Coordinates of C-alpha atoms and ligand atoms in Angstrom, one line a residue:
M1 CA -16.2 6.4 -5.5
A2 CA -17.2 3.7 -3.1
T3 CA -17.7 3.4 0.6
R4 CA -14.6 2.3 2.5
A5 CA -14.1 1.8 6.3
I6 CA -11.0 2.7 8.3
R7 CA -10.5 1.3 11.8
G8 CA -8.9 3.3 14.5
A9 CA -8.2 2.7 18.2
T10 CA -6.4 4.5 20.9
T11 CA -6.1 4.6 24.7
V12 CA -5.9 7.4 27.3
R13 CA -4.2 7.4 30.7
T14 CA -6.8 9.3 32.6
N15 CA -10.6 9.6 32.3
T16 CA -10.6 13.3 31.7
R17 CA -12.4 15.3 29.1
E18 CA -9.2 16.9 27.9
E19 CA -7.4 13.6 27.2
I20 CA -10.3 11.9 25.6
I21 CA -10.8 14.8 23.2
S22 CA -7.2 15.3 22.4
E23 CA -6.3 11.6 21.9
T24 CA -9.4 10.9 19.8
G25 CA -8.5 14.0 17.7
V26 CA -4.9 12.7 17.1
M27 CA -6.3 9.3 16.1
L28 CA -8.9 10.7 13.7
L29 CA -6.3 13.0 12.0
E30 CA -3.9 10.1 11.7
M31 CA -6.7 8.0 10.1
L32 CA -7.2 10.7 7.5
E33 CA -3.5 11.4 6.9
R34 CA -2.4 7.8 6.6
N35 CA -5.0 7.2 3.9
S36 CA -4.7 10.6 2.2
I37 CA -8.4 11.4 2.9
K38 CA -9.9 14.9 3.0
K39 CA -12.3 15.8 5.8
E40 CA -15.1 16.3 3.4
D41 CA -14.8 12.7 2.2
V42 CA -15.8 11.4 5.7
I43 CA -19.4 10.1 5.6
S44 CA -19.7 9.0 9.3
V45 CA -17.8 7.8 12.3
I46 CA -19.0 5.3 14.9
F47 CA -17.1 5.4 18.2
T48 CA -17.1 2.9 21.0
V49 CA -15.7 3.6 24.5
T50 CA -14.8 1.2 27.3
S51 CA -16.9 1.5 30.4
D52 CA -14.1 3.1 32.4
L53 CA -14.4 6.3 30.3
N54 CA -17.3 8.7 30.8
A55 CA -15.7 12.2 31.0
A56 CA -16.5 13.1 27.3
F57 CA -18.0 11.8 24.1
P58 CA -15.3 11.1 21.6
A59 CA -17.6 12.4 18.9
T60 CA -16.9 15.9 20.3
A61 CA -13.3 15.5 19.1
A62 CA -14.5 14.8 15.6
R63 CA -16.3 18.1 15.5
S64 CA -13.4 19.9 17.0
I65 CA -11.0 18.7 14.3
G66 CA -13.5 19.9 11.6
L67 CA -15.5 16.8 10.7
T68 CA -18.6 19.1 10.6
R69 CA -20.7 17.2 8.1
A70 CA -20.1 13.5 9.1
G71 CA -22.7 11.6 11.0
L72 CA -21.3 10.7 14.4
L73 CA -22.4 8.2 17.1
D74 CA -20.9 7.0 20.4
F75 CA -21.5 3.6 21.9
P76 CA -20.5 2.0 25.2
E77 CA -18.4 -1.2 24.8
L78 CA -18.9 -4.6 26.2
N79 CA -17.1 -4.9 29.5
V80 CA -15.1 -8.1 28.6
T81 CA -12.8 -9.5 31.3
G82 CA -9.1 -8.8 30.5
S83 CA -9.8 -6.5 27.6
L84 CA -7.9 -3.3 27.0
K85 CA -8.6 -0.5 29.5
M86 CA -9.5 3.1 28.7
C87 CA -9.9 2.5 25.1
I88 CA -11.6 4.5 22.3
R89 CA -12.3 2.8 19.0
A90 CA -13.6 4.3 15.8
L91 CA -15.0 3.0 12.6
M92 CA -14.8 5.7 10.0
F93 CA -16.7 5.4 6.7
I94 CA -15.4 7.4 3.8
D95 CA -15.8 8.0 0.1
G96 CA -12.7 6.6 -1.5
I97 CA -11.3 5.0 -4.6
M98 CA -8.6 2.8 -3.1
P99 CA -9.3 -0.9 -2.6
Q100 CA -10.4 -1.7 1.0
S101 CA -7.3 -4.0 1.3
E102 CA -5.1 -1.0 0.9
I103 CA -6.7 1.0 3.8
N104 CA -4.2 1.8 6.6
H105 CA -5.9 1.2 10.0
V106 CA -4.6 3.2 12.9
Y107 CA -3.7 1.8 16.4
L108 CA -2.2 4.2 18.8
N109 CA -0.9 4.2 22.4
N110 CA -1.7 0.9 24.2
A111 CA -4.2 0.0 21.5
I112 CA -1.3 -1.2 19.3
V113 CA -1.5 -4.4 21.3
L114 CA -4.8 -5.1 19.5
R115 CA -2.9 -5.2 16.2
T116 CA 0.8 -5.9 16.8
D117 CA 1.1 -6.8 13.1
L118 CA 0.6 -3.1 12.3
L119 CA 3.6 -1.9 14.4
K120 CA 5.4 0.9 12.7
K121 CA 8.8 0.2 11.4
E122 CA 10.5 2.2 14.1
H123 CA 8.6 0.2 16.7
R124 CA 9.7 -3.2 15.4
V125 CA 10.0 -5.8 18.1
A126 CA 12.4 -8.8 18.1
V127 CA 11.7 -11.7 20.4
A128 CA 14.7 -14.0 21.1
L129 CA 13.6 -17.5 22.2
D130 CA 16.5 -19.8 23.2
G131 CA 16.7 -23.1 24.8
P132 CA 17.8 -26.7 24.4
A133 CA 16.3 -29.2 22.0
G134 CA 12.7 -30.2 22.7
S135 CA 12.0 -27.3 25.1
G136 CA 9.0 -26.5 22.8
K137 CA 10.5 -23.4 21.3
S138 CA 9.4 -23.9 17.7
T139 CA 5.8 -24.9 18.6
I140 CA 5.5 -21.9 20.9
A141 CA 7.2 -19.5 18.6
K142 CA 4.9 -20.4 15.7
M143 CA 1.8 -19.9 17.8
A144 CA 3.0 -16.6 19.4
A145 CA 4.1 -15.3 16.0
K146 CA 0.7 -16.0 14.5
E147 CA -1.1 -14.3 17.4
L148 CA 1.1 -11.3 17.2
G149 CA 1.3 -11.0 13.4
F150 CA 5.1 -11.4 13.6
I151 CA 7.4 -13.5 11.4
Y152 CA 8.7 -16.7 12.9
I153 CA 12.3 -17.6 12.1
D154 CA 13.5 -21.1 12.9
T155 CA 17.3 -20.8 13.0
G156 CA 17.7 -24.5 13.8
A157 CA 16.3 -25.3 10.4
M158 CA 19.2 -23.4 8.8
Y159 CA 21.8 -25.5 10.6
R160 CA 19.8 -28.6 9.7
S161 CA 19.8 -27.5 6.1
V162 CA 23.6 -27.3 6.1
A163 CA 23.7 -30.8 7.7
L164 CA 21.4 -32.2 5.1
Y165 CA 23.5 -30.7 2.3
C166 CA 26.5 -32.6 3.8
I167 CA 24.7 -35.9 4.1
D168 CA 23.3 -35.6 0.5
K169 CA 26.7 -34.7 -1.0
D170 CA 28.6 -37.3 1.0
I171 CA 30.5 -34.7 2.9
D172 CA 31.6 -35.9 6.4
Y173 CA 29.9 -33.3 8.7
N174 CA 32.3 -34.3 11.5
N175 CA 35.1 -33.0 9.3
E176 CA 35.2 -29.2 9.5
V177 CA 37.7 -28.7 6.6
Q178 CA 35.4 -30.7 4.3
V179 CA 32.3 -28.8 5.3
L180 CA 33.9 -25.3 5.0
R181 CA 35.3 -26.1 1.6
K182 CA 31.7 -26.4 0.3
L183 CA 30.1 -23.7 2.4
D184 CA 29.9 -21.2 -0.5
N185 CA 27.8 -23.7 -2.5
I186 CA 25.1 -23.7 0.2
N187 CA 22.3 -21.3 -0.4
I188 CA 19.4 -21.2 2.2
T189 CA 16.3 -19.1 1.8
I190 CA 12.9 -19.0 3.4
E191 CA 9.6 -18.9 1.5
N192 CA 6.1 -18.5 2.8
A193 CA 3.6 -20.9 1.3
N194 CA 0.0 -21.2 2.6
R195 CA 1.0 -19.3 5.8
E196 CA 3.7 -21.9 6.4
Q197 CA 7.4 -21.4 6.2
R198 CA 9.3 -23.5 3.8
Y199 CA 13.1 -23.9 4.0
I200 CA 14.7 -23.9 0.5
L201 CA 18.2 -25.4 0.1
N202 CA 19.7 -24.6 -3.3
G203 CA 16.3 -24.3 -4.8
N204 CA 14.8 -27.5 -3.2
D205 CA 12.2 -27.4 -0.5
V206 CA 13.8 -29.4 2.4
T207 CA 11.4 -28.4 5.1
D208 CA 10.2 -32.0 5.7
L209 CA 13.6 -33.6 5.1
I210 CA 15.5 -31.9 7.9
R211 CA 13.7 -33.4 10.9
S212 CA 15.4 -36.8 11.0
P213 CA 17.7 -37.8 13.9
E214 CA 20.6 -38.1 11.4
V215 CA 20.1 -34.5 10.4
S216 CA 19.7 -33.4 14.0
D217 CA 23.0 -34.9 14.9
G218 CA 24.7 -33.3 11.8
A219 CA 23.1 -29.9 12.6
S220 CA 24.5 -30.0 16.1
K221 CA 28.0 -30.8 14.7
V222 CA 28.1 -28.2 11.9
A223 CA 26.7 -25.6 14.3
A224 CA 30.0 -25.7 16.1
Y225 CA 32.0 -24.5 13.1
K226 CA 32.7 -20.7 13.3
A227 CA 32.4 -20.1 9.5
V228 CA 29.0 -21.9 9.4
R229 CA 27.7 -19.8 12.3
E230 CA 28.9 -16.6 10.7
K231 CA 27.2 -17.3 7.5
L232 CA 23.9 -18.3 9.0
V233 CA 23.9 -15.5 11.6
A234 CA 24.3 -12.9 8.9
I235 CA 21.2 -14.3 7.1
Q236 CA 19.3 -14.3 10.5
R237 CA 20.2 -10.7 11.3
E238 CA 19.2 -9.6 7.8
L239 CA 15.8 -11.3 8.2
A240 CA 15.2 -9.7 11.6
S241 CA 16.1 -6.2 10.4
K242 CA 13.0 -6.0 8.2
Q243 CA 10.1 -6.9 10.4
S244 CA 9.0 -7.8 13.9
V245 CA 10.1 -11.4 14.4
I246 CA 10.2 -14.3 16.9
M247 CA 13.4 -16.1 16.3
D248 CA 14.2 -19.3 18.0
G249 CA 17.6 -21.0 18.4
R250 CA 20.5 -21.4 20.9
D251 CA 22.3 -18.0 20.6
I252 CA 19.6 -15.6 19.6
G253 CA 19.6 -13.6 22.8
T254 CA 23.4 -13.8 23.3
N255 CA 24.7 -13.3 19.8
V256 CA 22.3 -13.0 16.9
L257 CA 20.0 -10.3 18.3
P258 CA 21.7 -9.1 21.6
K259 CA 19.4 -6.1 21.6
A260 CA 16.2 -8.1 21.2
E261 CA 13.4 -6.4 23.1
V262 CA 12.1 -9.6 24.6
K263 CA 14.3 -12.5 25.5
V264 CA 13.1 -15.8 26.9
F265 CA 15.2 -18.8 27.7
M266 CA 13.1 -22.0 27.8
T267 CA 14.2 -25.1 29.6
G268 CA 12.6 -28.3 30.6
E269 CA 13.6 -31.7 32.2
V270 CA 15.3 -33.8 29.6
E271 CA 12.9 -36.7 29.8
E272 CA 10.0 -34.4 29.2
R273 CA 11.7 -32.7 26.3
A274 CA 12.5 -36.2 24.8
R275 CA 8.9 -37.2 25.2
R276 CA 7.7 -34.1 23.3
R277 CA 10.1 -34.6 20.5
Y278 CA 9.2 -38.3 20.3
E279 CA 5.5 -37.5 20.0
E280 CA 6.2 -34.9 17.4
L281 CA 8.3 -37.3 15.2
H282 CA 5.9 -40.2 15.8
L283 CA 3.0 -38.1 14.5
K284 CA 5.0 -37.4 11.4
G285 CA 5.3 -41.1 10.9
M286 CA 9.0 -41.4 11.7
A287 CA 10.2 -44.7 13.0
V288 CA 12.2 -43.7 16.1
T289 CA 12.2 -45.0 19.6
F290 CA 12.0 -42.9 22.7
E291 CA 15.4 -44.1 23.8
E292 CA 17.0 -42.9 20.6
I293 CA 15.4 -39.5 21.0
L294 CA 16.5 -39.2 24.6
E295 CA 20.1 -40.1 23.6
D296 CA 20.0 -37.7 20.7
I297 CA 18.8 -34.9 23.0
K298 CA 21.3 -35.5 25.7
K299 CA 24.1 -35.6 23.1
R300 CA 22.9 -32.4 21.5
D301 CA 22.5 -30.6 24.9
Y302 CA 26.1 -31.4 25.6
N303 CA 27.4 -30.4 22.1
D304 CA 25.3 -27.2 21.9
S305 CA 26.3 -26.0 25.4
H306 CA 30.0 -27.0 25.2
R307 CA 31.0 -25.7 21.8
E308 CA 33.4 -22.8 21.6
Y309 CA 31.4 -20.4 19.4
N310 CA 28.2 -19.0 20.7
P311 CA 27.2 -22.0 22.8
L312 CA 23.7 -22.5 24.2
R313 CA 23.5 -20.1 27.1
Q314 CA 20.9 -17.9 28.8
A315 CA 21.5 -14.2 28.1
D316 CA 21.9 -12.2 31.3
D317 CA 18.8 -10.2 30.5
A318 CA 16.6 -13.2 29.4
V319 CA 13.7 -14.5 31.4
L320 CA 14.1 -18.1 32.4
L321 CA 11.0 -20.3 31.8
D322 CA 11.0 -23.9 32.9
T323 CA 8.2 -25.4 30.7
T324 CA 8.3 -29.0 32.2
H325 CA 4.9 -28.6 33.8
M326 CA 3.5 -25.9 31.6
S327 CA 1.0 -26.4 28.8
V328 CA 1.8 -25.1 25.3
E329 CA -1.0 -22.5 25.7
E330 CA 0.4 -21.3 29.0
V331 CA 3.9 -20.8 27.5
K332 CA 2.5 -19.1 24.4
D333 CA 0.3 -16.7 26.5
Y334 CA 3.3 -15.9 28.7
I335 CA 5.4 -14.8 25.7
V336 CA 2.6 -12.9 24.0
A337 CA 1.9 -11.1 27.3
E338 CA 5.7 -10.2 27.6
V339 CA 5.6 -8.7 24.1
K340 CA 2.5 -6.7 24.8
K341 CA 3.9 -5.5 28.1
Y342 CA 7.0 -4.3 26.3
I343 CA 5.0 -2.5 23.6
K344 CA 2.9 -0.7 26.3
E345 CA 6.0 0.5 28.1
V346 CA 7.5 2.3 25.1
Ligands
LIG1 O1 16.4 -26.2 17.3 P1 16.9 -27.4 16.4 O2 16.8 -28.7 17.2 O3 16.2 -27.5 15.1 O4 18.4 -27.1 16.1 C1 19.3 -28.0 15.4 C2 20.7 -27.8 15.8 O5 21.2 -26.6 15.3 C3 20.9 -27.8 17.4 O6 21.4 -29.0 17.9 C4 21.9 -26.7 17.6 C5 22.0 -25.9 16.3 N1 21.6 -24.5 16.5 C6 22.5 -23.6 16.9 O7 23.6 -24.0 17.2 N2 22.2 -22.3 17.0 C7 20.9 -21.9 16.7 N3 20.6 -20.6 16.7 C8 19.9 -22.8 16.3 C9 20.3 -24.2 16.2

């Protein structure tokens, strides 16, 4: 046996003795149950309580559920601006044999916003982030996904991979028949390496090869073909069915995940979007001019929003966010807050 620690947190809606005791009890029982721990294996529990709660000591709940032998202690918490209100946290020390890494921590009620990566399967959240090229979707989606503990899925990278395949195999991506003939030969998967996502095309890592202006142009062309879209959308839906995701693209809110819990449509003035894309590519050492990028973006804006199948369009229930004058942090914070707001509401 070794000492292990289980974290728990929960919130109450009112500062009443009854609620504090009952919600703390539910949390403690769940901490035991989810880790298959017996009450006699609990060594001690430390509780902290936010300063808006003073109607009862949470330790009382530990006694009432039968933790009669454990050492218990209550502490007031730091009153940090913007922190979760009416929150009770616990750190439970137990005698256990499982590795600490396999401990299941418990976050209930609004406290789940503290650990959105631990959302239960049935509470999975999908965030659909759509918008034109250069609106900052991928940068924002990556940051927000990291903060929330969600998986980020870049659907544009999949269309780009199809375009790269065509370029490499001398298939004219402007010719739909030629592309569709080879579609079954294209296998796209995503791998996670060093906390980064890598796009694998037929076994080869193409993550760094799919950002060139030529591939961008090809991606926008092949994305107009119905069969290409159907193939990639099936992969995207499958990925989103397994975990909480932030998915960015053009048709996520309208077509791929029409029931996404949070939908944001990001726009921005075209010159500003081109400037951002130019800086991004320049940093990667690509020899491109601002004018080329501006042209590329205008052309893709047109292609993406005028195609027949699933064009770029704001879903009726998506929030419109013009990011022209917003910093990356501001946009990321907005999206994270939208997700947390949703989680608190359910
Ligand atoms: O987001 P991006 O620039 O990497 O996307 C490349 C192209 O792929 C873009 O011009 C349009 C297309 N695309 C699409 O049609 N649907 C998506 N869900 C994502 C991208």
